[in-house]
Coordinates of C-alpha atoms and ligand atoms in Angstrom, one line a residue:
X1 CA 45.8 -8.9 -63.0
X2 CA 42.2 -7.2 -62.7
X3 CA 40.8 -10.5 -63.4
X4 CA 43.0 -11.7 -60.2
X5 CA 42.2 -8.0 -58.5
X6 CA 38.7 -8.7 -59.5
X7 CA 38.1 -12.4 -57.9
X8 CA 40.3 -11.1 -54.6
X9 CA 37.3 -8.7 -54.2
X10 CA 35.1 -11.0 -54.4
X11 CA 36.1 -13.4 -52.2
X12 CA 37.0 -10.5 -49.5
X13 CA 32.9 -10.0 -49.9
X14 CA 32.0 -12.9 -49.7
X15 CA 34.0 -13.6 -47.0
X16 CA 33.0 -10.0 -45.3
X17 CA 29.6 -10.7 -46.1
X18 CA 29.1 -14.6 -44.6
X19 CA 31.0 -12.9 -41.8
X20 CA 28.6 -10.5 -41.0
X21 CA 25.9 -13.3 -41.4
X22 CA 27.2 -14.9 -38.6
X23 CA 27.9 -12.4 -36.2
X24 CA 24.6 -12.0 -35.0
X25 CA 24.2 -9.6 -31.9
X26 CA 24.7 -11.7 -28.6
X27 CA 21.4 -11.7 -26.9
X28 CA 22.7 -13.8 -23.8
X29 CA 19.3 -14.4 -21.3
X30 CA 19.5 -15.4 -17.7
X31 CA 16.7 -17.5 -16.2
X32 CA 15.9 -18.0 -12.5
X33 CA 14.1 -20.6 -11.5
X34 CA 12.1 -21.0 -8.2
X35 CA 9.5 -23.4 -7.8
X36 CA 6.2 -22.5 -5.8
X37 CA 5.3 -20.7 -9.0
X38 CA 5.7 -23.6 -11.6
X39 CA 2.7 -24.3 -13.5
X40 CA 0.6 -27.1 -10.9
X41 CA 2.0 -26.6 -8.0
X42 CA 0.1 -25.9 -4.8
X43 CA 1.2 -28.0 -1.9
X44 CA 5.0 -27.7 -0.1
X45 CA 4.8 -31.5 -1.0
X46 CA 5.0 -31.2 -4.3
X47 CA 8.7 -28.7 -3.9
X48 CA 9.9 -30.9 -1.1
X49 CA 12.5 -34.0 -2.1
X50 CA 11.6 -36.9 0.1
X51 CA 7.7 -37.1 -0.8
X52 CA 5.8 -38.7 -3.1
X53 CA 4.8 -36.3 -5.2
X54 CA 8.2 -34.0 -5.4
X55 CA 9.2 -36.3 -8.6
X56 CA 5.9 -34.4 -10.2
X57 CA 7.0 -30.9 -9.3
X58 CA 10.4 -31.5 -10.7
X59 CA 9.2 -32.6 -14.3
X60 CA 6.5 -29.8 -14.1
X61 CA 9.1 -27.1 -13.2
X62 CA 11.5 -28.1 -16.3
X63 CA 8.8 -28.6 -18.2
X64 CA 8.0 -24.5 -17.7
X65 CA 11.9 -23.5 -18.2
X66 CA 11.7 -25.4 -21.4
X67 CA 8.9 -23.6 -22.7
X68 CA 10.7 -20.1 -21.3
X69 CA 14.1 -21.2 -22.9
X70 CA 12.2 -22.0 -26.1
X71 CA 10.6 -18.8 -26.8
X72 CA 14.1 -17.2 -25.8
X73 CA 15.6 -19.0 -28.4
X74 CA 13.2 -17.8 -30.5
X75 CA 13.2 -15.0 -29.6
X76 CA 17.1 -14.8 -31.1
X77 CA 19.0 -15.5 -27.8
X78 CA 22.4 -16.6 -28.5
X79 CA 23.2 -18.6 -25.2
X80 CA 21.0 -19.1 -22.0
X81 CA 21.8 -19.7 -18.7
X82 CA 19.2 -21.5 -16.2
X83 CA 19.8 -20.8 -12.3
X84 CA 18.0 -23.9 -10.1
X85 CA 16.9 -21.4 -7.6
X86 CA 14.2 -23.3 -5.4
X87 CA 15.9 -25.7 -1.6
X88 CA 18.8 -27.6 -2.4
X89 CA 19.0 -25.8 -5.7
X90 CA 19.4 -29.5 -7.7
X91 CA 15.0 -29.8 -8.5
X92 CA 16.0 -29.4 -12.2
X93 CA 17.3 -32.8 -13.8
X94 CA 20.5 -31.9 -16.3
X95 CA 19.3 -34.7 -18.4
X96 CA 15.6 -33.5 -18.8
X97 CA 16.3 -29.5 -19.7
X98 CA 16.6 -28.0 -23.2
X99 CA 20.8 -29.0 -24.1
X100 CA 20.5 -25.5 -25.8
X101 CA 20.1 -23.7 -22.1
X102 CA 22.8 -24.1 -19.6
X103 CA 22.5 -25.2 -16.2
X104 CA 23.3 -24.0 -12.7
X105 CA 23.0 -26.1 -10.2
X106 CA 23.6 -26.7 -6.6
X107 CA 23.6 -24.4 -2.9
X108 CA 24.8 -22.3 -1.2
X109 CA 25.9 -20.1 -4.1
X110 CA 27.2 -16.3 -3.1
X111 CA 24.0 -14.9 -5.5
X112 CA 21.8 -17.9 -4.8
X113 CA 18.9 -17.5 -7.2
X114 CA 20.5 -15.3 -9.3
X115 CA 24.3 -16.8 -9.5
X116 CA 25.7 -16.2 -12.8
X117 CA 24.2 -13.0 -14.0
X118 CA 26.8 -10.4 -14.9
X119 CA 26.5 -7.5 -17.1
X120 CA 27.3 -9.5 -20.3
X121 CA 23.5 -10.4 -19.9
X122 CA 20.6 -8.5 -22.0
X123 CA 17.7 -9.2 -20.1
X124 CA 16.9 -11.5 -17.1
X125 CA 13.5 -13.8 -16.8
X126 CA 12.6 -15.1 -13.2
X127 CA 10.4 -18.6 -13.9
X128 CA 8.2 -20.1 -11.2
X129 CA 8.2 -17.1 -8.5
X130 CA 5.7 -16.7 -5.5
X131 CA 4.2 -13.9 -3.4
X132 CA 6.1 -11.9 -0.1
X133 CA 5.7 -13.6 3.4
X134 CA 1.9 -12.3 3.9
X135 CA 0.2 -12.5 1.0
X136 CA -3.2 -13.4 1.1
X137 CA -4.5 -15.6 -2.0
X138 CA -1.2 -16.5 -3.0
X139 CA 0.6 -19.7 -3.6
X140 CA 2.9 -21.1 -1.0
X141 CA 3.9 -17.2 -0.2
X142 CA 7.3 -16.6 1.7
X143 CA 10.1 -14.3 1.5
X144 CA 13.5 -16.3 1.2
X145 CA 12.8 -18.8 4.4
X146 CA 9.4 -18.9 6.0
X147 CA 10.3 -20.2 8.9
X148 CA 12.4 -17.4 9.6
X149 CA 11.8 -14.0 7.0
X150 CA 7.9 -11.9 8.0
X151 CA 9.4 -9.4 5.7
X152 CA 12.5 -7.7 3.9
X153 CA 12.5 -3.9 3.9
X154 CA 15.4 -2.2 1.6
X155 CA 14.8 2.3 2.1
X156 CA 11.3 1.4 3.5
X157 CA 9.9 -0.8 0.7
X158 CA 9.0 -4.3 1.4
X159 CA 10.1 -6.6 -1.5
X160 CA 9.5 -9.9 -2.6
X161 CA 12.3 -12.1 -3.9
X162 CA 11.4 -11.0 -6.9
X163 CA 12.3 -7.3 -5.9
X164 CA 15.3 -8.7 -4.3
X165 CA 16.6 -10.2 -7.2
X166 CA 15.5 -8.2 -9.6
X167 CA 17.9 -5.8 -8.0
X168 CA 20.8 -7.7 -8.2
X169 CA 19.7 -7.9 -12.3
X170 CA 19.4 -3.9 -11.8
X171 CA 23.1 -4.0 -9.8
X172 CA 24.6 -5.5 -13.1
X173 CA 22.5 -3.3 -16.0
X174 CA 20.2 -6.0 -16.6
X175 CA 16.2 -5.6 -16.7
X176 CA 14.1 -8.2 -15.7
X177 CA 11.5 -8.3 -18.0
X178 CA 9.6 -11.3 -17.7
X179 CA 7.9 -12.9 -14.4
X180 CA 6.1 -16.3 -14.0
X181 CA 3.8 -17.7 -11.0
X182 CA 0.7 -17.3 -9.7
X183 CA -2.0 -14.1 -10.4
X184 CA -0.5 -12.4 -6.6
X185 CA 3.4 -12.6 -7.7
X186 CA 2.3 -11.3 -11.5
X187 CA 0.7 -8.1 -9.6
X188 CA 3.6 -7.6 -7.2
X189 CA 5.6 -7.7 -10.2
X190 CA 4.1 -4.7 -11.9
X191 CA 4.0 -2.9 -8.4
X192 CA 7.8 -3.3 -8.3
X193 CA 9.3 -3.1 -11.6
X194 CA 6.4 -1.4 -13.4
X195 CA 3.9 -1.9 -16.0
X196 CA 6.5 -2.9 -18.9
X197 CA 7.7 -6.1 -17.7
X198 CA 5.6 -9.4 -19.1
X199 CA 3.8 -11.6 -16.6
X200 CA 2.6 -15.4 -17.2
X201 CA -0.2 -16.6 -14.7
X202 CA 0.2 -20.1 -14.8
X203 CA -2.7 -20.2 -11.5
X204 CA -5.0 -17.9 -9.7
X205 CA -4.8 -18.9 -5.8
X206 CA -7.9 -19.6 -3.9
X207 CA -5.2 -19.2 -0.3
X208 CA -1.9 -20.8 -0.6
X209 CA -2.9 -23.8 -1.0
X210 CA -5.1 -24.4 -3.6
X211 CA -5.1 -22.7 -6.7
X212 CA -7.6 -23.0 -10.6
X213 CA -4.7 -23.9 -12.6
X214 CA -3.8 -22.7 -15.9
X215 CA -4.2 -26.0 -18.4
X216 CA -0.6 -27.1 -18.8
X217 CA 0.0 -26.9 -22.6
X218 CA -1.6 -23.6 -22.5
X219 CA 0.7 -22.3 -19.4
X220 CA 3.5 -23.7 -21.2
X221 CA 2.2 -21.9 -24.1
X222 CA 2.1 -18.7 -22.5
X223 CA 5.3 -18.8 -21.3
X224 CA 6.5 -19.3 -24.7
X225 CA 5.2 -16.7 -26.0
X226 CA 5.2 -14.4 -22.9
X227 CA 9.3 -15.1 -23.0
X228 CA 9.5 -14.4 -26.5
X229 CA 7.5 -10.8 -26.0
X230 CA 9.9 -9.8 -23.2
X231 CA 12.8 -10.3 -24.9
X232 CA 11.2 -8.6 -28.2
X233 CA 11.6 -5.6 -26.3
X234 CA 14.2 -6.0 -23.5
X235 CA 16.4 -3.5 -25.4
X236 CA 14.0 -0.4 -24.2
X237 CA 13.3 -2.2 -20.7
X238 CA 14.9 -0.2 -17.6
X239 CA 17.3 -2.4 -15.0
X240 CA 15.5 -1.9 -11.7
X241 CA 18.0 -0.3 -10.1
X242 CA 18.0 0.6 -6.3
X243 CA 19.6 4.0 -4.8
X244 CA 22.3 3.6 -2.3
X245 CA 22.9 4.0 0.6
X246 CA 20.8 1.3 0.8
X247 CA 19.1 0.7 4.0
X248 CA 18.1 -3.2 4.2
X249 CA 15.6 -3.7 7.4
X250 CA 14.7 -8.2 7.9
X251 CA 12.1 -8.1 10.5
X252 CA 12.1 -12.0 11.6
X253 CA 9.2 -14.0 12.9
X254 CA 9.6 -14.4 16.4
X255 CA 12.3 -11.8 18.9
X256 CA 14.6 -14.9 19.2
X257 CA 15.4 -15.0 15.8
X258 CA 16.8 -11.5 15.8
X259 CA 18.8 -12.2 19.5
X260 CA 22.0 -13.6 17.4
X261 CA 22.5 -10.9 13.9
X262 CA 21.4 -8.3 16.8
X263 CA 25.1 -9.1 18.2
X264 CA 27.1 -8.5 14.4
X265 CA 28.7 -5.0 14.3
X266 CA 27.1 -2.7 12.3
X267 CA 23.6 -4.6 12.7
X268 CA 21.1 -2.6 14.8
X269 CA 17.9 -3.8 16.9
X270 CA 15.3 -1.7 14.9
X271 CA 12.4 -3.5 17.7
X272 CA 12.2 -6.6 19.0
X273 CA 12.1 -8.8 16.2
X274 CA 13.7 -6.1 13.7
X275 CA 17.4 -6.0 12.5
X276 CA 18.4 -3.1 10.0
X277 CA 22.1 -1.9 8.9
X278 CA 22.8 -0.1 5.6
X279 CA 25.1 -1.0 2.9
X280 CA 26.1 1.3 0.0
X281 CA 26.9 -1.8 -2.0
X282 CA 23.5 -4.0 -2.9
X283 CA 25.5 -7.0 -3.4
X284 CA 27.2 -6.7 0.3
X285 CA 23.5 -5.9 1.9
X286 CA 22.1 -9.1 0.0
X287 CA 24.9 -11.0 1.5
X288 CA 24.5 -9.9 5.3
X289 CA 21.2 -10.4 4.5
X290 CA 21.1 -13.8 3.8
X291 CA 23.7 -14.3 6.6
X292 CA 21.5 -12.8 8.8
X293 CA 18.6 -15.2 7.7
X294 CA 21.2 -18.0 7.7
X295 CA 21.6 -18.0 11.4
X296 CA 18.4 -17.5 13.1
X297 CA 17.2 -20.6 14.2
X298 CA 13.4 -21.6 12.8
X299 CA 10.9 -20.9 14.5
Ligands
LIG1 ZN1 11.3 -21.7 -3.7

C-alpha cells in the first residue's frame, strides 16, 4: 500500500511537473506590416502591383517579417500574428512567410493595419513603417493616403501611422515596442512613444526617393535581433495610450477634399481644408477617420 501510495506520488509529479514544463507563459506578438519601410525599398514602384519591380518589394518585405518573426520566436513567443498592412493588403505571399507566424491578409479590414490585435497580445512590433505626410529626408513619406491626408491631428499632436496605430495597440493594453523603416520613422518613433521602444534602420533617406541602404543580411540581422530585444523587455514597456475625449483634426490636401465629410453630422470645418470632430472612443475616431479619408476624392 505505501509502495502503491508511493508510485501514485510519483507519477502525480511527474505528471505535475512535465505539466508545468509545458505551460510556458503565452507571449502572443502582433506584427504590422507596411511596406515603404522594408529593407530596399525607395521607389512607389517597387510597393505598387502592376510594375516590374513590385515582385522585388514583395520578396524583400517577407523577407524582413521573417527575420522579425524569427527573433520573436526566439525571443519565446508562443504564437504570432502578421497583419499585411501596405494597398491591397495581399503584398505578403502565404506560401513564402515563416508557417510558424500567422497571416492576415486582405482590405478593407475595420482596424486595417492593425486588425487582429486584442488584449490577449503582449507586445506589438510595426515592420516596414515610413515618415508623416511632410517629412523631409524620408522614404516614400505619407500619412494613410497621400493623395488625400497633409496631416492627422488627435488633442493637437500630429501623428504618423505609427502614432495612430500604436494607439489602437495602447486602446487594447498592448505596447508597441519595436519599429522598423528608415532613420526619419525610427526618430518619430522615439518622439511618440519614447526612448524605450527598439528601432531598426534598415536605410537612411537622401529625400524620398533615394536612400544608402542597410546591407540586406545585416538589416535582416538587425531586425532579428532588434525583435528579439523588444520583446526581452515588453513586460516593463508602457501601452501608448491616448486621453479621451479625443479630439481627431484630418486636414486634407486641397479644400475640395474636405467639401464632402464637412457635410457628416458631428464633423466640423476647422478651415478650409480642415475637418475635426471628437470621439471619446479611439476606435470610433479611427473609424470616422478613415471614412473621412475614404471619401474625399484624390487630388
Ligand atoms: Zn504602405
Amino acid at each position: 500500500m505505501i509502495k502503491r501510495i508511493a508510485a501514485i506520488t510519483l507519477v502525480l509529479a511527474l505528471g505535475l511537473g512535465l505539466g508545468a514544463a509545458q505551460q510556458k507563459p503565452p507571449l502572443k506578438v502582433f506584427i504590422s506590416v507596411d511596406m515603404e519601410g522594408i529593407s530596399g525599398i525607395v521607389h512607389g514602384d517597387q510597393t505598387t502591383p502592376g510594375t516590374a519591380e513590385y515582385a522585388n518589394g514583395c520578396a524583400w518585405m517577407v523577407a524582413d517579417v521573417n527575420a522579425a518573426v524569427e527573433g520573436a520566436l526566439a525571443a519565446g513567443a508562443t504564437e504570432v500574428v502578421v497583419n499585411d498592412s501596405h494597398g491591397s493588403m495581399r503584398n505578403i505571399n502565404p506560401a513564402q512567410l515563416d508557417p510558424r507566424a500567422i497571416l492576415i491578409s486582405g482590405t478593407p479590414k475595420p482596424l486595417s493595419m492593425m486588425q487582429g490585435i486584442d488584449a490577449s497580445f503582449a507586445a506589438c512590433l510595426l515592420i516596414g513603417y515610413h515618415a508623416k505626410a511632410g517629412t523631409a529626408d524620408a522614404i516614400l513619406d505619407h500619412t494613410i493616403s497621400g493623395s488625400v491626408v497633409r496631416a492627422v491631428r488627435v488633442n493637437g499632436v500630429e501623428l504618423p501611422e505609427l502614432g495612430l496605430n500604436a494607439a489602437i495597440a495602447g486602446y487594447y493594453g498592448v505596447p508597441v515596442v519595436l519599429v522598423s523603416g528608415d532613420t526619419a520613422v525610427c526618430r518619430q518613433a522615439g518622439e511618440i512613444l519614447g526612448k524605450d521602444v527598439v528601432t531598426v534602420a534598415v536605410k537612411e533617406a537622401f529625400g524620398r526617393m533615394a536612400a544608402k541602404l542597410v546591407p540586406m543580411p545585416e538589416a535582416r540581422q538587425k531586425l532579428k535581433a532588434g525583435a528579439k530585444e523588444a520583446l526581452g523587455k515588453a513586460a516593463s514597456a508602457r501601452p501608448y495610450k491616448l486621453t479621451a475625449p479625443h479630439k481627431f483634426e484630418l486636414e486634407y490636401h486641397v479644400s475640395a477634399q474636405a467639401d464632402m465629410g464637412a457635410m457628416i453630422p458631428g464633423v466640423k470645418r476647422v478651415d478650409a481644408r480642415t475637418l475635426g470632430f471628437t470621439a471619446d472612443d479611439y476606435i470610433q475616431g479611427f473609424r470616422t477617420l478613415r471614412a473621412l479619408i475614404a471619401i474625399a476624392p484624390a487630388r
